[in-house]
XYZ file of C-alpha atoms in Angstrom:
380
model
C 6.304 -184.074 -22.871
C 4.127 -185.077 -19.531
C 1.609 -188.103 -18.978
C -0.208 -189.385 -15.888
C -0.881 -192.582 -15.289
C -4.288 -193.771 -13.228
C -3.268 -197.152 -11.430
C -5.602 -198.850 -8.646
C -3.997 -201.788 -7.616
C -0.548 -203.795 -7.302
C -1.274 -205.406 -10.598
C -1.770 -201.970 -12.229
C 1.326 -200.621 -10.106
C 3.796 -203.164 -11.930
C 2.200 -202.816 -15.364
C 2.460 -198.709 -14.623
C 6.188 -199.066 -13.654
C 7.199 -201.326 -16.430
C 5.250 -199.280 -18.651
C 7.601 -195.895 -16.876
C 10.494 -197.533 -17.554
C 10.194 -198.194 -21.228
C 9.221 -194.590 -21.607
C 11.652 -193.017 -19.715
C 14.167 -195.415 -21.856
C 12.522 -194.227 -25.220
C 12.443 -190.183 -23.902
C 14.833 -189.603 -20.643
C 12.935 -185.757 -20.847
C 9.701 -187.244 -20.530
C 7.620 -186.169 -17.088
C 5.485 -188.803 -15.548
C 3.022 -188.134 -12.824
C -0.029 -190.118 -11.162
C -2.005 -192.401 -8.855
C 0.280 -195.474 -8.420
C 2.238 -197.452 -5.949
C 6.167 -198.326 -4.645
C 6.607 -199.697 -8.071
C 5.657 -196.917 -9.949
C 7.359 -194.888 -7.793
C 10.789 -196.157 -7.829
C 10.413 -195.741 -11.998
C 10.481 -192.185 -11.723
C 6.599 -191.588 -11.451
C 5.799 -188.764 -9.205
C 2.875 -190.034 -7.000
C -0.166 -187.790 -6.373
C -2.225 -190.570 -4.397
C -0.720 -193.729 -3.155
C -2.767 -196.590 -4.118
C -1.975 -198.394 -0.916
C -4.887 -196.585 0.631
C -7.594 -198.450 -2.362
C -8.117 -201.567 -0.479
C -11.415 -202.836 -2.068
C -12.989 -205.671 -3.611
C -16.783 -206.686 -4.779
C -19.609 -204.243 -5.259
C -20.652 -204.189 -1.494
C -17.512 -203.254 -0.355
C -17.358 -200.800 -3.463
C -20.977 -199.130 -2.817
C -20.137 -198.121 0.917
C -16.919 -196.361 -0.507
C -18.554 -194.161 -3.046
C -18.222 -191.183 -1.437
C -14.456 -191.709 -1.000
C -14.253 -192.399 -4.635
C -15.928 -189.160 -6.024
C -13.599 -187.269 -3.779
C -10.271 -189.465 -5.129
C -11.895 -188.760 -8.566
C -12.260 -184.971 -7.921
C -8.458 -184.748 -6.339
C -7.419 -186.233 -9.758
C -9.387 -184.457 -11.796
C -7.934 -181.165 -9.960
C -4.569 -182.498 -9.972
C -4.922 -183.016 -14.142
C -6.175 -179.091 -13.948
C -2.875 -178.410 -12.343
C -0.433 -180.426 -13.934
C -2.003 -180.513 -17.600
C -0.520 -183.621 -18.686
C -0.125 -184.005 -22.401
C -2.160 -187.393 -22.138
C -4.302 -189.885 -19.305
C -3.089 -193.285 -19.153
C -5.523 -195.438 -17.220
C -4.487 -199.074 -16.212
C -6.961 -201.381 -15.607
C -8.994 -200.455 -12.492
C -12.700 -200.191 -14.548
C -14.378 -199.494 -12.012
C -12.991 -195.977 -11.287
C -11.138 -195.357 -14.329
C -14.139 -195.701 -16.520
C -15.379 -192.666 -14.731
C -12.680 -190.791 -14.839
C -12.105 -191.141 -18.552
C -15.378 -188.825 -19.052
C -14.523 -186.453 -16.671
C -10.954 -186.027 -18.443
C -12.216 -186.270 -22.139
C -14.649 -183.074 -21.284
C -11.242 -181.474 -19.700
C -10.190 -181.734 -23.036
C -7.605 -184.488 -22.166
C -6.521 -187.353 -24.334
C -6.965 -190.745 -22.720
C -5.234 -194.040 -23.073
C -6.498 -196.935 -21.725
C -4.234 -199.925 -21.289
C -5.266 -202.874 -19.644
C -8.770 -202.927 -20.906
C -12.196 -204.146 -19.405
C -12.886 -207.544 -20.036
C -16.023 -207.200 -22.084
C -15.316 -210.800 -23.501
C -15.835 -212.160 -20.265
C -18.732 -209.126 -18.463
C -20.094 -206.005 -18.229
C -20.108 -205.461 -22.089
C -21.387 -202.154 -22.006
C -18.279 -200.928 -20.330
C -16.773 -201.326 -24.085
C -19.538 -198.523 -25.625
C -17.931 -196.410 -22.878
C -14.495 -197.122 -24.201
C -15.253 -196.392 -27.646
C -16.995 -192.933 -26.673
C -14.379 -191.889 -24.174
C -10.802 -193.166 -25.069
C -8.539 -191.856 -27.832
C -6.514 -194.515 -27.996
C -7.052 -198.332 -26.779
C -4.553 -201.077 -26.342
C -5.254 -204.482 -25.906
C -3.479 -207.442 -24.451
C -4.847 -210.216 -26.906
C -5.816 -210.227 -30.537
C -9.474 -211.231 -29.692
C -10.011 -208.420 -27.487
C -8.528 -205.911 -29.793
C -11.525 -207.357 -32.860
C -13.957 -206.877 -30.394
C -13.632 -203.586 -29.429
C -12.543 -202.852 -33.142
C -16.088 -203.598 -34.249
C -17.703 -201.344 -31.571
C -15.954 -198.218 -32.916
C -12.456 -197.773 -30.656
C -9.385 -196.621 -31.878
C -7.579 -199.764 -30.881
C -4.187 -201.375 -31.391
C -2.917 -204.834 -30.458
C 0.569 -204.828 -28.763
C 0.955 -207.947 -26.952
C 0.929 -208.802 -22.999
C 3.098 -207.092 -21.364
C 3.997 -210.186 -18.878
C 5.819 -211.989 -21.244
C 8.326 -209.150 -20.795
C 8.025 -208.932 -17.461
C 7.956 -212.611 -15.953
C 11.160 -214.034 -15.396
C 13.083 -214.845 -12.142
C 15.968 -212.776 -11.083
C 17.789 -215.216 -9.408
C 19.086 -218.817 -9.611
C 17.109 -221.285 -7.893
C 20.139 -222.233 -5.390
C 20.284 -218.205 -4.629
C 16.450 -217.566 -4.048
C 16.515 -220.943 -2.036
C 18.849 -218.926 0.448
C 17.514 -215.102 -0.296
C 14.302 -216.723 1.158
C 15.710 -218.723 4.229
C 13.989 -221.723 2.927
C 15.084 -225.561 2.683
C 15.994 -227.047 0.113
C 14.921 -230.797 0.581
C 11.236 -229.149 1.014
C 8.404 -228.700 -1.532
C 7.374 -225.359 -1.548
C 3.647 -224.115 -1.980
C 3.311 -220.216 -2.800
C 0.121 -218.734 -1.119
C -1.435 -215.604 -3.622
C -4.248 -214.362 -1.230
C -4.665 -211.397 -3.596
C -3.414 -207.642 -3.722
C -7.012 -205.986 -1.686
C -7.220 -206.258 1.998
C -10.658 -207.380 1.520
C -9.533 -210.706 -1.015
C -6.823 -211.204 1.335
C -9.285 -211.226 4.594
C -11.503 -213.447 2.901
C -8.775 -216.165 1.328
C -5.923 -215.903 3.424
C -7.381 -218.023 6.564
C -8.733 -220.701 4.052
C -5.369 -220.813 2.523
C -3.767 -221.126 5.830
C -6.499 -223.664 6.945
C -6.082 -225.905 4.087
C -1.979 -225.315 4.509
C -2.348 -226.844 8.103
C -4.284 -230.071 5.995
C -1.445 -230.637 3.935
C 1.290 -230.433 6.181
C -1.154 -233.618 7.891
C 0.375 -235.465 4.202
C 3.019 -233.770 2.777
C 4.890 -233.360 6.217
C 8.055 -232.408 3.722
C 6.424 -229.476 2.358
C 6.671 -225.053 3.648
C 4.984 -222.397 2.485
C 5.681 -219.044 0.903
C 3.735 -215.870 1.068
C 4.612 -212.503 -1.234
C 3.503 -209.464 0.237
C 2.206 -207.345 -2.215
C 2.819 -203.536 -1.988
C -0.708 -202.618 -1.047
C -0.990 -204.711 2.013
C 0.615 -204.279 5.334
C 3.034 -206.404 6.880
C 1.176 -206.426 10.075
C -1.854 -207.587 8.655
C -0.258 -210.934 6.840
C 1.972 -211.733 9.893
C -1.510 -211.769 12.043
C -3.102 -213.745 10.446
C -0.511 -216.481 10.228
C 0.444 -216.310 13.890
C -3.086 -216.691 14.605
C -3.211 -219.771 12.034
C -0.225 -221.397 13.426
C 1.208 -222.931 11.092
C 4.701 -221.652 9.264
C 4.834 -219.345 6.509
C 7.501 -217.111 4.950
C 7.084 -213.817 4.125
C 8.452 -212.700 0.845
C 8.730 -208.934 -0.522
C 9.814 -208.727 -3.883
C 10.604 -211.083 -6.525
C 7.918 -212.744 -6.682
C 8.897 -214.632 -9.692
C 11.643 -216.066 -8.137
C 9.198 -217.781 -5.085
C 7.224 -218.813 -8.063
C 10.491 -220.112 -9.942
C 11.519 -222.096 -6.579
C 8.149 -223.620 -5.754
C 6.301 -226.750 -6.171
C 2.597 -225.528 -6.424
C 0.734 -222.485 -5.802
C -2.622 -221.739 -4.535
C -4.006 -217.907 -5.774
C -7.096 -215.553 -5.630
C -8.103 -215.237 -8.986
C -6.860 -212.373 -11.330
C -3.202 -211.382 -12.797
C -1.569 -213.786 -10.467
C -2.493 -216.839 -12.555
C -1.387 -215.595 -15.441
C 2.037 -215.208 -14.037
C 1.901 -218.594 -12.795
C 1.253 -220.061 -15.731
C 3.849 -218.137 -17.737
C 6.367 -219.878 -15.001
C 4.697 -222.810 -15.398
C 3.647 -223.819 -11.744
C 0.779 -225.991 -11.333
C -1.798 -223.540 -9.832
C -5.298 -223.867 -7.868
C -7.329 -221.093 -8.716
C -9.609 -219.969 -5.935
C -12.112 -217.350 -6.460
C -15.130 -216.085 -3.349
C -16.538 -212.423 -3.017
C -19.570 -210.992 -0.768
C -22.635 -212.782 -1.275
C -23.974 -209.676 -3.047
C -21.275 -209.373 -5.498
C -21.191 -212.975 -6.436
C -25.147 -212.868 -7.031
C -24.657 -210.090 -9.507
C -22.008 -211.482 -11.220
C -23.918 -214.543 -12.209
C -25.937 -212.249 -14.147
C -23.337 -210.034 -15.711
C -20.646 -213.293 -16.331
C -21.047 -214.446 -19.928
C -17.793 -217.218 -19.385
C -17.611 -220.619 -17.655
C -13.795 -220.311 -16.133
C -12.635 -216.918 -14.461
C -9.210 -217.783 -14.567
C -7.102 -216.065 -17.843
C -4.648 -219.234 -18.608
C -8.131 -221.070 -19.136
C -10.112 -218.330 -20.986
C -6.602 -217.937 -23.788
C -6.892 -221.816 -23.926
C -10.832 -221.808 -24.292
C -11.029 -224.764 -21.676
C -9.960 -225.853 -17.952
C -6.145 -226.418 -17.584
C -6.057 -224.659 -14.365
C -8.341 -226.207 -11.465
C -10.873 -223.837 -10.165
C -12.749 -223.739 -6.744
C -15.805 -220.620 -6.916
C -17.251 -219.185 -3.505
C -18.738 -222.138 -1.752
C -16.289 -224.395 -2.543
C -13.557 -222.624 -1.614
C -12.712 -224.810 1.770
C -9.958 -226.175 3.138
C -11.098 -229.342 2.266
C -11.094 -228.941 -1.270
C -7.958 -226.910 -1.118
C -5.856 -229.223 0.230
C -7.623 -232.103 -2.062
C -6.586 -230.499 -5.272
C -3.041 -229.441 -3.963
C -1.806 -232.481 -2.294
C -1.800 -234.421 -6.067
C 0.550 -231.660 -7.175
C 2.801 -232.805 -4.695
C 2.575 -236.167 -3.860
C 2.077 -237.457 -8.002
C 4.477 -236.816 -9.926
C 2.447 -237.162 -13.693
C -0.036 -234.951 -12.182
C 2.276 -231.712 -11.774
C 3.992 -232.727 -15.095
C 0.512 -232.612 -16.716
C -0.671 -229.492 -14.998
C 3.061 -227.733 -16.192
C 3.038 -229.252 -19.503
C -0.528 -227.338 -20.172
C 0.890 -223.495 -18.647
C 3.781 -224.171 -21.061
C 1.383 -223.899 -24.275
C -0.699 -220.520 -22.371
C 3.308 -218.622 -23.087
C 2.887 -219.803 -26.325
C -0.619 -219.326 -27.422
C 0.370 -215.524 -26.107
C 2.544 -214.818 -28.882
C 6.369 -212.818 -28.748
C 7.433 -210.679 -26.246
C 8.309 -207.219 -26.537
C 5.272 -205.916 -26.278
C 6.129 -203.163 -23.337
C 8.502 -201.029 -25.793
C 5.911 -201.556 -28.523
C 3.083 -200.123 -26.008
C 5.860 -197.127 -25.019
C 6.645 -196.327 -29.029
C 2.759 -196.477 -29.649
C 1.992 -194.219 -26.678
C 4.447 -191.420 -27.600
C 3.513 -191.700 -31.486
C 0.255 -190.779 -30.086
C 1.109 -187.999 -28.062
C 3.023 -185.958 -30.628
C 0.458 -186.781 -33.106
C -2.009 -185.312 -30.761
C 0.576 -182.271 -30.475
C 0.706 -181.857 -34.245
C -3.298 -181.406 -34.782
């Protein structure tokens, strides 16, 4: 059996790696290939295109790279024609993958979509594309599965994979030593994203806020996890320019969360991960003016953070667009470090997110469902 993946960013690489590991455990003879990153490669996926070259965010930025994405799609289609996979598993990255599945369907390759487009938040029209071109859709939330089912999608609910993945590998003392951090200081985790444009747009503001935080809370230190899609030299240059000490960590991101007191995170999967680690977090979201103007027309929700959407209310503070300033960030984060009651309140709210999300075991259930689906296709 041969399965091809299409994952387009760091979070997709992580989910793809976890899924690949579970598939290999269930079927050691399976062959895995596709577009992904270093995490997927380490689990035995033969990478045909490295996603480190895909650092794009926002509508304006994507428009400028349309010719490149057409070439990439054609390359992956040629790869499918050559490799003849038994199924294509698309992981998130809807702007690209939703076009890829149309071509894969035309080529007669069964399509599985994992980490579905968030039609409950925006771009409801994407649901019709998924229903028409996906043979099997795998939902992360029960309400998501119901929405897709209503529009005629063959969808199953297997639970959220982060419930299996989000846990530290080391004890707190071991992690402090590993990263070279001081035990007596409070730690702020900086998570500016996994795309180059995202990091370039958000990290300078985070670093400026860090300087303000240090003035109010001198016994504080900062750590920043390097995404596999970001060049270490990019981060080093920006940190030097800001003239604020920041430790850059590689891998073991959940250990960084476990030893941190608070986090500042770009909107995305990272905010759900910090919630599952019960870490008080400030979500920040800033994109180009064009992207933001269009999103105001398309978005159907009051909160963009997954923890807030899951709970149906804003339990994690959010700053959007022009509100994302060093001063505003510092105003929200400083009480997380200095006010015990506020810290506990936020931590307890994050605990409720894990309870709401249900049982672990999602990865194994998803792998089993995919293998069963592919075998049934063979039997037809």
